[in-house]
Structures are given as structure tokens and as C-alpha cells.
Short mmCIF file of C-alpha atoms and ligand atoms in Angstrom, two decimals:
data_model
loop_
_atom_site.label_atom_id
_atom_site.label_comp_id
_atom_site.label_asym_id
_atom_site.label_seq_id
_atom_site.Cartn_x
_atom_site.Cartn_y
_atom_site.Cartn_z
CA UNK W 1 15.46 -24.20 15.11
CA UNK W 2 15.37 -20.98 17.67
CA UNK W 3 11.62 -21.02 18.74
CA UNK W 4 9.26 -18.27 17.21
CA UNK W 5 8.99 -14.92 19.11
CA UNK W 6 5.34 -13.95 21.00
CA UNK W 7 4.08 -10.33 19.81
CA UNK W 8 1.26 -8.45 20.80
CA UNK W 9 -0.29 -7.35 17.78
CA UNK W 10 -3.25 -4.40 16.96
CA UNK W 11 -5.06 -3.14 13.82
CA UNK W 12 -5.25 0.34 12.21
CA UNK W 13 -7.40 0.30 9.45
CA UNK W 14 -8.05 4.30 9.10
CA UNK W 15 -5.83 7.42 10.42
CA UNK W 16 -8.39 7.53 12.78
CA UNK W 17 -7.66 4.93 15.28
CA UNK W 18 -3.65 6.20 14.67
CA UNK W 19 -3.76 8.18 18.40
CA UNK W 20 -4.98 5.03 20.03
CA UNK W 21 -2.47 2.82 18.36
CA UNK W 22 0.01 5.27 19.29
CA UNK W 23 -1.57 4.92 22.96
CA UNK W 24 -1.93 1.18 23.14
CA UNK W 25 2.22 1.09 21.73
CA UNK W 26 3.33 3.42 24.76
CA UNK W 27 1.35 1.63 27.48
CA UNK W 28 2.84 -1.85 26.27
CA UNK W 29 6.25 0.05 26.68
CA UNK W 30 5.57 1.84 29.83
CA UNK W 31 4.49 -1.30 32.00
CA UNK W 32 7.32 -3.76 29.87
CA UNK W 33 10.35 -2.37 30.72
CA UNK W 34 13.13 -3.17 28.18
CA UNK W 35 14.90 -5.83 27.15
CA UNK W 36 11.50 -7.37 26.37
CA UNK W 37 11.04 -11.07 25.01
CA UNK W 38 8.30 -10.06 22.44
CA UNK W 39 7.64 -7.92 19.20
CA UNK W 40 4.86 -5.22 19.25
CA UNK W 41 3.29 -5.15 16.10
CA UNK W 42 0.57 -3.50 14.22
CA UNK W 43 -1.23 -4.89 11.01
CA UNK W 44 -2.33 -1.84 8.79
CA UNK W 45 -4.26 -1.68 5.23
CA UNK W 46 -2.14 0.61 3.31
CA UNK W 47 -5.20 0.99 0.97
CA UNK W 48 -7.42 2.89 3.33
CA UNK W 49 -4.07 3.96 5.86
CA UNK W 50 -1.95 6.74 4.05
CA UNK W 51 1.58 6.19 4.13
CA UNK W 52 2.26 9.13 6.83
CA UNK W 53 0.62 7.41 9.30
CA UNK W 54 2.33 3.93 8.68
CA UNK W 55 5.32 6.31 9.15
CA UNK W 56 4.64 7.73 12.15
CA UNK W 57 3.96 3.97 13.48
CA UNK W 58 7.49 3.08 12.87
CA UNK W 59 8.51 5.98 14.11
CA UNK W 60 7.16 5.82 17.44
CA UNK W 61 8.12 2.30 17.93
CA UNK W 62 6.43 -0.60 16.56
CA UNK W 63 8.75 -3.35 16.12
CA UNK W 64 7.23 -4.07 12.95
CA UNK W 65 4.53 -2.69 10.78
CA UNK W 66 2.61 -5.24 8.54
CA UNK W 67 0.65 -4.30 5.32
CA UNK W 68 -2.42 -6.46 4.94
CA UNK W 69 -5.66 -6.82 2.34
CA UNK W 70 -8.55 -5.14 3.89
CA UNK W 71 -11.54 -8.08 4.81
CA UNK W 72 -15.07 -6.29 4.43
CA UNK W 73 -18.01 -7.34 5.48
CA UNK W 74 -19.90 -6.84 2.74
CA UNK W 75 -23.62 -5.96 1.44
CA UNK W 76 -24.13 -9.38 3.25
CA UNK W 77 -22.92 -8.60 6.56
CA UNK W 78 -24.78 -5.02 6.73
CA UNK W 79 -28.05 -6.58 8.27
CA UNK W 80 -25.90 -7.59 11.66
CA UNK W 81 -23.94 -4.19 11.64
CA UNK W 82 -26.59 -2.06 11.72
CA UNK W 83 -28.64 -3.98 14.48
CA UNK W 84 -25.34 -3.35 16.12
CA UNK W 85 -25.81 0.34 15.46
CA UNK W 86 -21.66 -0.03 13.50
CA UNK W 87 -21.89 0.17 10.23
CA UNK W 88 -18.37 1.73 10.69
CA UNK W 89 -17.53 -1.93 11.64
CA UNK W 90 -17.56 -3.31 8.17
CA UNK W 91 -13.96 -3.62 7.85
CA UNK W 92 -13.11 -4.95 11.49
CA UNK W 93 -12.97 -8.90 10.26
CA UNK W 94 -9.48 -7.33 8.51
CA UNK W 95 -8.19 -8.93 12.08
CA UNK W 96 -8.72 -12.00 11.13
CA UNK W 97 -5.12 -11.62 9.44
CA UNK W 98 -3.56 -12.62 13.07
CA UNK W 99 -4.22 -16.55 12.29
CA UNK W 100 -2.12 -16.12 8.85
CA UNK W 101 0.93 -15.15 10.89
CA UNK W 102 2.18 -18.36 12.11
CA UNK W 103 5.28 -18.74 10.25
CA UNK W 104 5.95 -15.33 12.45
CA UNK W 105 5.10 -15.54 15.87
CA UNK W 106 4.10 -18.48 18.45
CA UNK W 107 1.62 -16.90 20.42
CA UNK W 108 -0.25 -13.47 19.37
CA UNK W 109 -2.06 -11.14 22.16
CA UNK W 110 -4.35 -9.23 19.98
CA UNK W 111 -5.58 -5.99 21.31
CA UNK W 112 -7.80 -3.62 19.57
CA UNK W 113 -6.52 0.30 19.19
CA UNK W 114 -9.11 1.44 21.88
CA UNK W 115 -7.53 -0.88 24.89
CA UNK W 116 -4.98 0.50 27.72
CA UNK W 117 -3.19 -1.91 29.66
CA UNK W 118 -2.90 -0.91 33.18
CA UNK W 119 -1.02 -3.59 34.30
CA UNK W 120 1.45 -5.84 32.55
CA UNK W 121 -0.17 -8.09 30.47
CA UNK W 122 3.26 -10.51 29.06
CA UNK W 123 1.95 -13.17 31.53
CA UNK W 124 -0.62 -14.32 29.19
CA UNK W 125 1.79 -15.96 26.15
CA UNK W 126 2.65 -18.51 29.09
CA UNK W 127 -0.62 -18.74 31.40
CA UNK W 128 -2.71 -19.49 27.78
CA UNK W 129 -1.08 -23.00 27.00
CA UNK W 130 -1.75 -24.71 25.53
CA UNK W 131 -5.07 -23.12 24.45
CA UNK W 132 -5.23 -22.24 21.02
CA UNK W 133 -7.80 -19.33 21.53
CA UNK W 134 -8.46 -17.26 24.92
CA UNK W 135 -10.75 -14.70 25.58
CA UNK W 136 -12.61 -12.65 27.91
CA UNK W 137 -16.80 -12.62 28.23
CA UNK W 138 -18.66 -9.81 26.44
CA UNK W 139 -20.52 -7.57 28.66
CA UNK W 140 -23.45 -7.37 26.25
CA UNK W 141 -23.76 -11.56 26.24
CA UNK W 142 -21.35 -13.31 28.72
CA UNK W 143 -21.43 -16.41 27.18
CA UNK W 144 -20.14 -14.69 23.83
CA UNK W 145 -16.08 -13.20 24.43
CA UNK W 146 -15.50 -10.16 23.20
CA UNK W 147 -12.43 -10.02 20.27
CA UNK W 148 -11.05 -6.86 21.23
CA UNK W 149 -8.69 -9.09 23.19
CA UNK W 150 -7.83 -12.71 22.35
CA UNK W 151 -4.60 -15.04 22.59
CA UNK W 152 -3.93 -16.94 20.33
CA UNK W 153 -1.51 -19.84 18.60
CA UNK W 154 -1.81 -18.89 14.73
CA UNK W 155 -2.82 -21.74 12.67
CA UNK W 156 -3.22 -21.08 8.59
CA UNK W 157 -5.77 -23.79 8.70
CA UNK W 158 -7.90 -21.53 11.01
CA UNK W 159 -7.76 -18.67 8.92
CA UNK W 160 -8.49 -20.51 6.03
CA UNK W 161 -11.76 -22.32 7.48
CA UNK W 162 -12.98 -18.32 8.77
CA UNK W 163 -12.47 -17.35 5.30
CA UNK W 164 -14.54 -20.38 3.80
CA UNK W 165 -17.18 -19.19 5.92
CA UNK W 166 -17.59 -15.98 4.88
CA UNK W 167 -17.26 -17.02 1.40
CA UNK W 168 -19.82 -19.54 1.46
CA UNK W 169 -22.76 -17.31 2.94
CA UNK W 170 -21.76 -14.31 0.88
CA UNK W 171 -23.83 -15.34 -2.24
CA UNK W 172 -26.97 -16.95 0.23
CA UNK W 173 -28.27 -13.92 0.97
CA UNK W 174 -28.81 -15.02 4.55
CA UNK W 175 -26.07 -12.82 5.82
CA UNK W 176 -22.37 -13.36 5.54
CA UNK W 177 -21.72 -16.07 8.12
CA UNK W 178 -21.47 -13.45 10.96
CA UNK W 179 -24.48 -13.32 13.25
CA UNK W 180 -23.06 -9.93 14.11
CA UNK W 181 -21.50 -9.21 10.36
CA UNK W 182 -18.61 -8.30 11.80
CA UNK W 183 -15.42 -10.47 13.56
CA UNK W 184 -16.44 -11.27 16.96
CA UNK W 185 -19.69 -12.66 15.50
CA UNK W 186 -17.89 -15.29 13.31
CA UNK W 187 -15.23 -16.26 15.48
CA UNK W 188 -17.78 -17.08 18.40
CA UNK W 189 -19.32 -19.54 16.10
CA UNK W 190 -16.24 -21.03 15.11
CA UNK W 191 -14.63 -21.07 18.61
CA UNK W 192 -17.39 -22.95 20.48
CA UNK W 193 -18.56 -26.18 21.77
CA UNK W 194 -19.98 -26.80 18.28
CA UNK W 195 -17.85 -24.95 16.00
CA UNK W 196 -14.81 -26.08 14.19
CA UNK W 197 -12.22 -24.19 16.85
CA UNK W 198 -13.31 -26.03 19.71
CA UNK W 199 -14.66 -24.29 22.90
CA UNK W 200 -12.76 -20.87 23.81
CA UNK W 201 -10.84 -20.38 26.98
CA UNK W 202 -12.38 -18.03 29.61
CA UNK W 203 -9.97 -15.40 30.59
CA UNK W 204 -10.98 -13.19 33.43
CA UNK W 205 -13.02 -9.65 32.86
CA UNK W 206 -9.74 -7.92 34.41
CA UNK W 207 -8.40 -8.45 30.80
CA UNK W 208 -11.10 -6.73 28.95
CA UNK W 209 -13.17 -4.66 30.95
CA UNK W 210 -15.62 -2.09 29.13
CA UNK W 211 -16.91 1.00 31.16
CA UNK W 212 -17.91 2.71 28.30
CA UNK W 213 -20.97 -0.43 27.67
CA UNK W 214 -24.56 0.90 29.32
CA UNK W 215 -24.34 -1.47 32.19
CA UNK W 216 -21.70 -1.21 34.97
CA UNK W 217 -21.78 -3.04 37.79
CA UNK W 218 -20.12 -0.05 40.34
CA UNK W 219 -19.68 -2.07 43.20
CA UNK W 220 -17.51 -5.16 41.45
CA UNK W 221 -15.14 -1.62 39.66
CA UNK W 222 -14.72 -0.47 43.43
CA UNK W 223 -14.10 -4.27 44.83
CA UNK W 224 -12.09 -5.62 41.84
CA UNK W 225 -10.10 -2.21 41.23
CA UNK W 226 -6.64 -2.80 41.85
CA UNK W 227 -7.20 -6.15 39.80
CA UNK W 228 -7.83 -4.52 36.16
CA UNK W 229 -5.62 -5.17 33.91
CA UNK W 230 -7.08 -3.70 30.64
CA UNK W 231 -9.53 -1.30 29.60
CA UNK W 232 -11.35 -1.56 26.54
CA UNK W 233 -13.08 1.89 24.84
CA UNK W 234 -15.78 -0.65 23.17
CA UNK W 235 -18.52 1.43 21.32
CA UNK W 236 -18.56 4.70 18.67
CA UNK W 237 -17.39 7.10 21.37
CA UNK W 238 -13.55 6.42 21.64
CA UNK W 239 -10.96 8.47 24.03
CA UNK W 240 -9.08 10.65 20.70
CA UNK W 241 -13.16 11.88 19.91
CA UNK W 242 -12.18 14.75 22.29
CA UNK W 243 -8.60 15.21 21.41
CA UNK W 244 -9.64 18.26 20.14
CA UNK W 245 -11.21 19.93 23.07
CA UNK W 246 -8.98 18.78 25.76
CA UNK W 247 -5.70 20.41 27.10
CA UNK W 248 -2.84 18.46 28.20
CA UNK W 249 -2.88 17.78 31.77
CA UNK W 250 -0.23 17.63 34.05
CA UNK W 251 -2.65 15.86 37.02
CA UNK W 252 -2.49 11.90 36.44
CA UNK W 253 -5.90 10.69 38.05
CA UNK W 254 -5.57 8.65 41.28
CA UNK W 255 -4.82 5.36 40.42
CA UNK W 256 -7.64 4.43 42.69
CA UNK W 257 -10.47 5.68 40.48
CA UNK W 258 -11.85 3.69 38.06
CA UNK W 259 -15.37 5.67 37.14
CA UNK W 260 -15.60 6.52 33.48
CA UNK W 261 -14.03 9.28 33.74
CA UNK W 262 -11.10 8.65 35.40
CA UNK W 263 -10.05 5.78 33.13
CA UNK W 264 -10.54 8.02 30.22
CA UNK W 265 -7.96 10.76 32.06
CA UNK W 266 -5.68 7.75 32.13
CA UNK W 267 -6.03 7.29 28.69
CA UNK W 268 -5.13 10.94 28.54
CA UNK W 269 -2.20 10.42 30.65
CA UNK W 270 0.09 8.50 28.70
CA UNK W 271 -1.06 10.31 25.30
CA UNK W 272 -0.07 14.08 27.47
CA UNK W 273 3.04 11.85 28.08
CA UNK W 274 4.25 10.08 24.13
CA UNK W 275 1.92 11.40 21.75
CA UNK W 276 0.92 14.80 22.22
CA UNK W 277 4.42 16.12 21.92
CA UNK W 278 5.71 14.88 18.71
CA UNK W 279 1.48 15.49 17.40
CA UNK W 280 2.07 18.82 17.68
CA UNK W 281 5.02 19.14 15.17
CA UNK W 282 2.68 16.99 12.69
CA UNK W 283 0.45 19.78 11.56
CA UNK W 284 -1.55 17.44 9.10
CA UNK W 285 -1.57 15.13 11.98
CA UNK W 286 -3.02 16.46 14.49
CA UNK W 287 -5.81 17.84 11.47
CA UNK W 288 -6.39 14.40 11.13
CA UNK W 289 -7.35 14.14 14.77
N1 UDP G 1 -10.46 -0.28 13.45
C1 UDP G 1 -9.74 0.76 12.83
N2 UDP G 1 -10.45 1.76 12.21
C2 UDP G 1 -11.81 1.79 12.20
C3 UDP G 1 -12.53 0.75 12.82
C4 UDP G 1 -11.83 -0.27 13.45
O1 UDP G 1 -8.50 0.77 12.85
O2 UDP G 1 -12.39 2.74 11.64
C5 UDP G 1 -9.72 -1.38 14.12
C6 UDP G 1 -9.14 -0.92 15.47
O3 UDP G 1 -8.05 -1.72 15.83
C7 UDP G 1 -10.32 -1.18 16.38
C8 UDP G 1 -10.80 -2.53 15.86
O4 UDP G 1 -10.63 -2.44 14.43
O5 UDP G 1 -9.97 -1.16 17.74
C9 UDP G 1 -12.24 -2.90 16.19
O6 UDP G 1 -13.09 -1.77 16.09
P1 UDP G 1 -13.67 -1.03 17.39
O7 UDP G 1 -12.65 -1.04 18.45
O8 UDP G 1 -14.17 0.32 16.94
O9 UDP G 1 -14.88 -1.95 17.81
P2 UDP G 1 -15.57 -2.00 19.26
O10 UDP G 1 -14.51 -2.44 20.23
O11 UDP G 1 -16.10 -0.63 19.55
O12 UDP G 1 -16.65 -3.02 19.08
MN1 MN G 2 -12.51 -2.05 20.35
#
């Protein structure tokens, strides 16, 4: 039997997030040059994602578009959310999806809608193994990874055990088996030295680094520059929030800069480049935005 293929794999769960899947589809394409050895694929609830956006999706080039239940948090997982200050979060455990598709794909780089790759990133479905789950730390608690980025080897038997958590605490009314009530919360627990998944593996920052938390440590950006491979938009104020107000700019940023700002124009950069051409022939697209 042929081996299964590796995909990198995001979620759109609302029309909002469509500009940075759209984004996070072009970079993958811009630094892996065809023929590539992998499917890029995005999971989408086509209860809360109307059906021109899963068009537009195809459209622009994801090798496959998958339709999957929405997981909510709950009334249970509310308390974590909004210490988190996300109650806009509630449906982010709908990720946990990626550990059903084993009969699809061997390995799985999942990356959230608000990451751009800088720097190739198809390394990872060999450098992993055999890990089942990799990670990067969380700026807000290193010893917790954050799940905007993880590789993984599905396993049904993973998903199911995540699910049996949530189910179990959703009637104690002790929160829903998420210290966080959202994903990254409940798969810490479960990949750890005490949890069912076993200890994560570490991947470097470079592969999920967040200048848009509170905290930046300038010097290690400057140092460690030419070393990022990812940037993650974490938090309620993503890149497509001024879509609206911003004209398309013909100035990429120095590739040297890597202040807020600049890494935000580079975000801008490759949606001036793919996106905001065929968004302006979308009327009730680009309303959306
Ligand atoms: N997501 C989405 N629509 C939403 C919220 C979340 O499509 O309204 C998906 C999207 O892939 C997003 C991921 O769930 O990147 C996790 O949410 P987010 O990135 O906002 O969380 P953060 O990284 O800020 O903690
Ligand atoms: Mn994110």
C-alpha cells in the first residue's frame, strides 16, 4: 500500500478568518515551489462558513476543502474563555478534527489562519519522527505550547480520548475539561508528562513566534531574525482588522525588520500580491472584510 500523503492543514470557522486562510494558502505556495509532496488543506464548518467562502477556498487553491461538525466549548468552558479575555474562542476546539484524519494523511502540520510562514516549513513532516505531537512554547507560559502550530501523527484513539474529556466535565459544573475552555488548554493536559498523550516535543520559538503578545524580548527578534520561520497573529487584533483602511502597497518591507510593524506589512505583502486582486471582483467579499 502507497504510504499516506503529509498535508498542512488550517481551520476557518467564520468568513472572517477567510483573508488569512487565503494568506496562510499563498505563503505555503510561495516558499514550496511546485511539484510539492504534500496536500494543503483547510477544515471548514459549513454551518457557521457560507458556501461562497468554501468556494472561494477551492478556488484559490486548497487541495482539498473538508466540511466538519463545529466543537463548542460550551456554558462549561465560558469561565476559562473569559479569564482569557476570548469568548470569541468558544468554537476553536473544532481543531481537534485533525486527530480524526488518519485514514487521510501521515503527518498533519496544523497552522492556525493568523500564521505566515516566512521560511519553508516542509522540513518538519520528517524532523518530527517519530513524535506523535510537536509544538512550540507559549509566550504567556513556556512550559505550556501554544496550538496555533502543532505536528502531528493522527490517531482516532486520540481524538476519541479529547472528546471523552470534554464530555465527562461538561455536566460537573467544574468547567469543561479545559483549564483554558478552549483547545490549547485541553490538549496541554493530555499531551504531558502526566496526561494520556505522553510528554510533547519542544519545537523551537522560530516556528511560532508571537509579536503581537505584550512581552517581546527586542534583542533575541534582532539576534534570532534571519532564523524565524513563522509568525503567529495570536490575540483579538488580527492583520485583515485593517483591511479596510489600508491601500495596497507596492513597497515589500526589508526583510530585515522584524518590529510589529514590519511583520504585519509582510502579512500585507503577499495579500497586495494573491488576495487583494481577485477580492476586489467579490463585492460581497470584500463587505465581508
Ligand atoms: N478560528 C476561525 N474563526 C474564528 C475564531 C477562530 O476560523 O472566529 C480558527 C482560525 O483558524 C484561528 C483558530 O481558529 O486561527 C484559533 O483562533 P485564534 O487564532 O483567533 O486564536 P489565538 O491564536 O488568537 O489564540
Ligand atoms: Mn491563532
Amino acid at each position: 500500500m502507497a504510504p499516506l500523503p503529509n498535508a498542512f492543514v488550517t481551520l476557518l470557522t467564520n468568513s472572517s478568518y477567510l483573508p488569512g486562510a487565503l494568506v496562510l494558502l499563498h505563503s505555503l505556495q510561495d516558499l514550496h515551489p511546485a511539484p510539492r509532496n504534500f496536500k494543503i488543506v483547510c477544515l471548514v464548518t459549513p454551518e457557521t462558513v457560507d458556501a461562497h467562502a468554501i468556494g472561494v477556498l477551492r478556488t484559490a487553491g486548497y487541495d482539498l476543502v473538508i466540511g466538519v461538525e463545529p466543537i463548542a466549548s460550551g456554558a462549561s468552558g465560558q469561565q476559562g474563555l473569559q479569564l482569557m479575555g476570548r469568548p470569541d474562542l468558544d468554537i476553536a476546539l473544532t481543531k481537534l478534527h485533525i486527530f480524526r484524519l488518519q485514514s487521510l494523511f501521515s503527518t498533519i502540520v496544523y497552522l492556525d489562519a493568523d500564521t505566515l510562514p516566512l521560511r519553508p516549513l516542509d522540513q518538519l513532516f520528517e524532523s518530527t519522527s517519530p513524535h506523535r505531537f510537536s509544538a512550540s512554547p507559549d509566550i504567556g507560559w513556556p512550559d505550556c505550547f501554544n496550538s496555533g502550530v502543532m505536528v502531528i501523527r493522527p490517531q482516532l484513539s486520540d481524538f476519541k480520548a479529547l472528546q471523552a474529556t470534554l464530555a465527562e466535565h461538561a455536566d460537573s459544573g467544574s468547567g469543561n475539561g479545559s483549564f483554558d475552555g478552549a483547545d490549547q488548554g485541553l490538549l496541554n493536559e493530555y499531551f504531558s508528562e502526566d496526561g494520556p498523550g505522553g510528554p510533547w516535543n519542544r519545537l523551537p520559538f522560530t516556528y511560532n513566534v508571537t509579536p503581537s503578545a505584550a512581552y517581546q524580548y527586542a534583542p533575541a527578534y534582532k539576534h534570532y531574525a534571519h532564523k524565524i520561520n513563522l509568525i503567529h497573529f495570536i490575540g483579538p487584533n488580527k492583520p485583515w482588522k485593517w483591511l479596510s483602511s489600508r491601500q495596497a502597497s507596492s513597497t515589500p518591507p526589508p526583510a530585515t525588520a522584524f518590529d510589529y510593524e514590519s511583520l504585519l506589512d509582510r502579512w500585507f505583502t503577499v495579500y497586495d500580491r494573491h488576495v487583494r486582486p481577485t477580492a476586489a471582483h467579490e463585492p460581497n467579499l470584500a463587505k465581508r472584510f
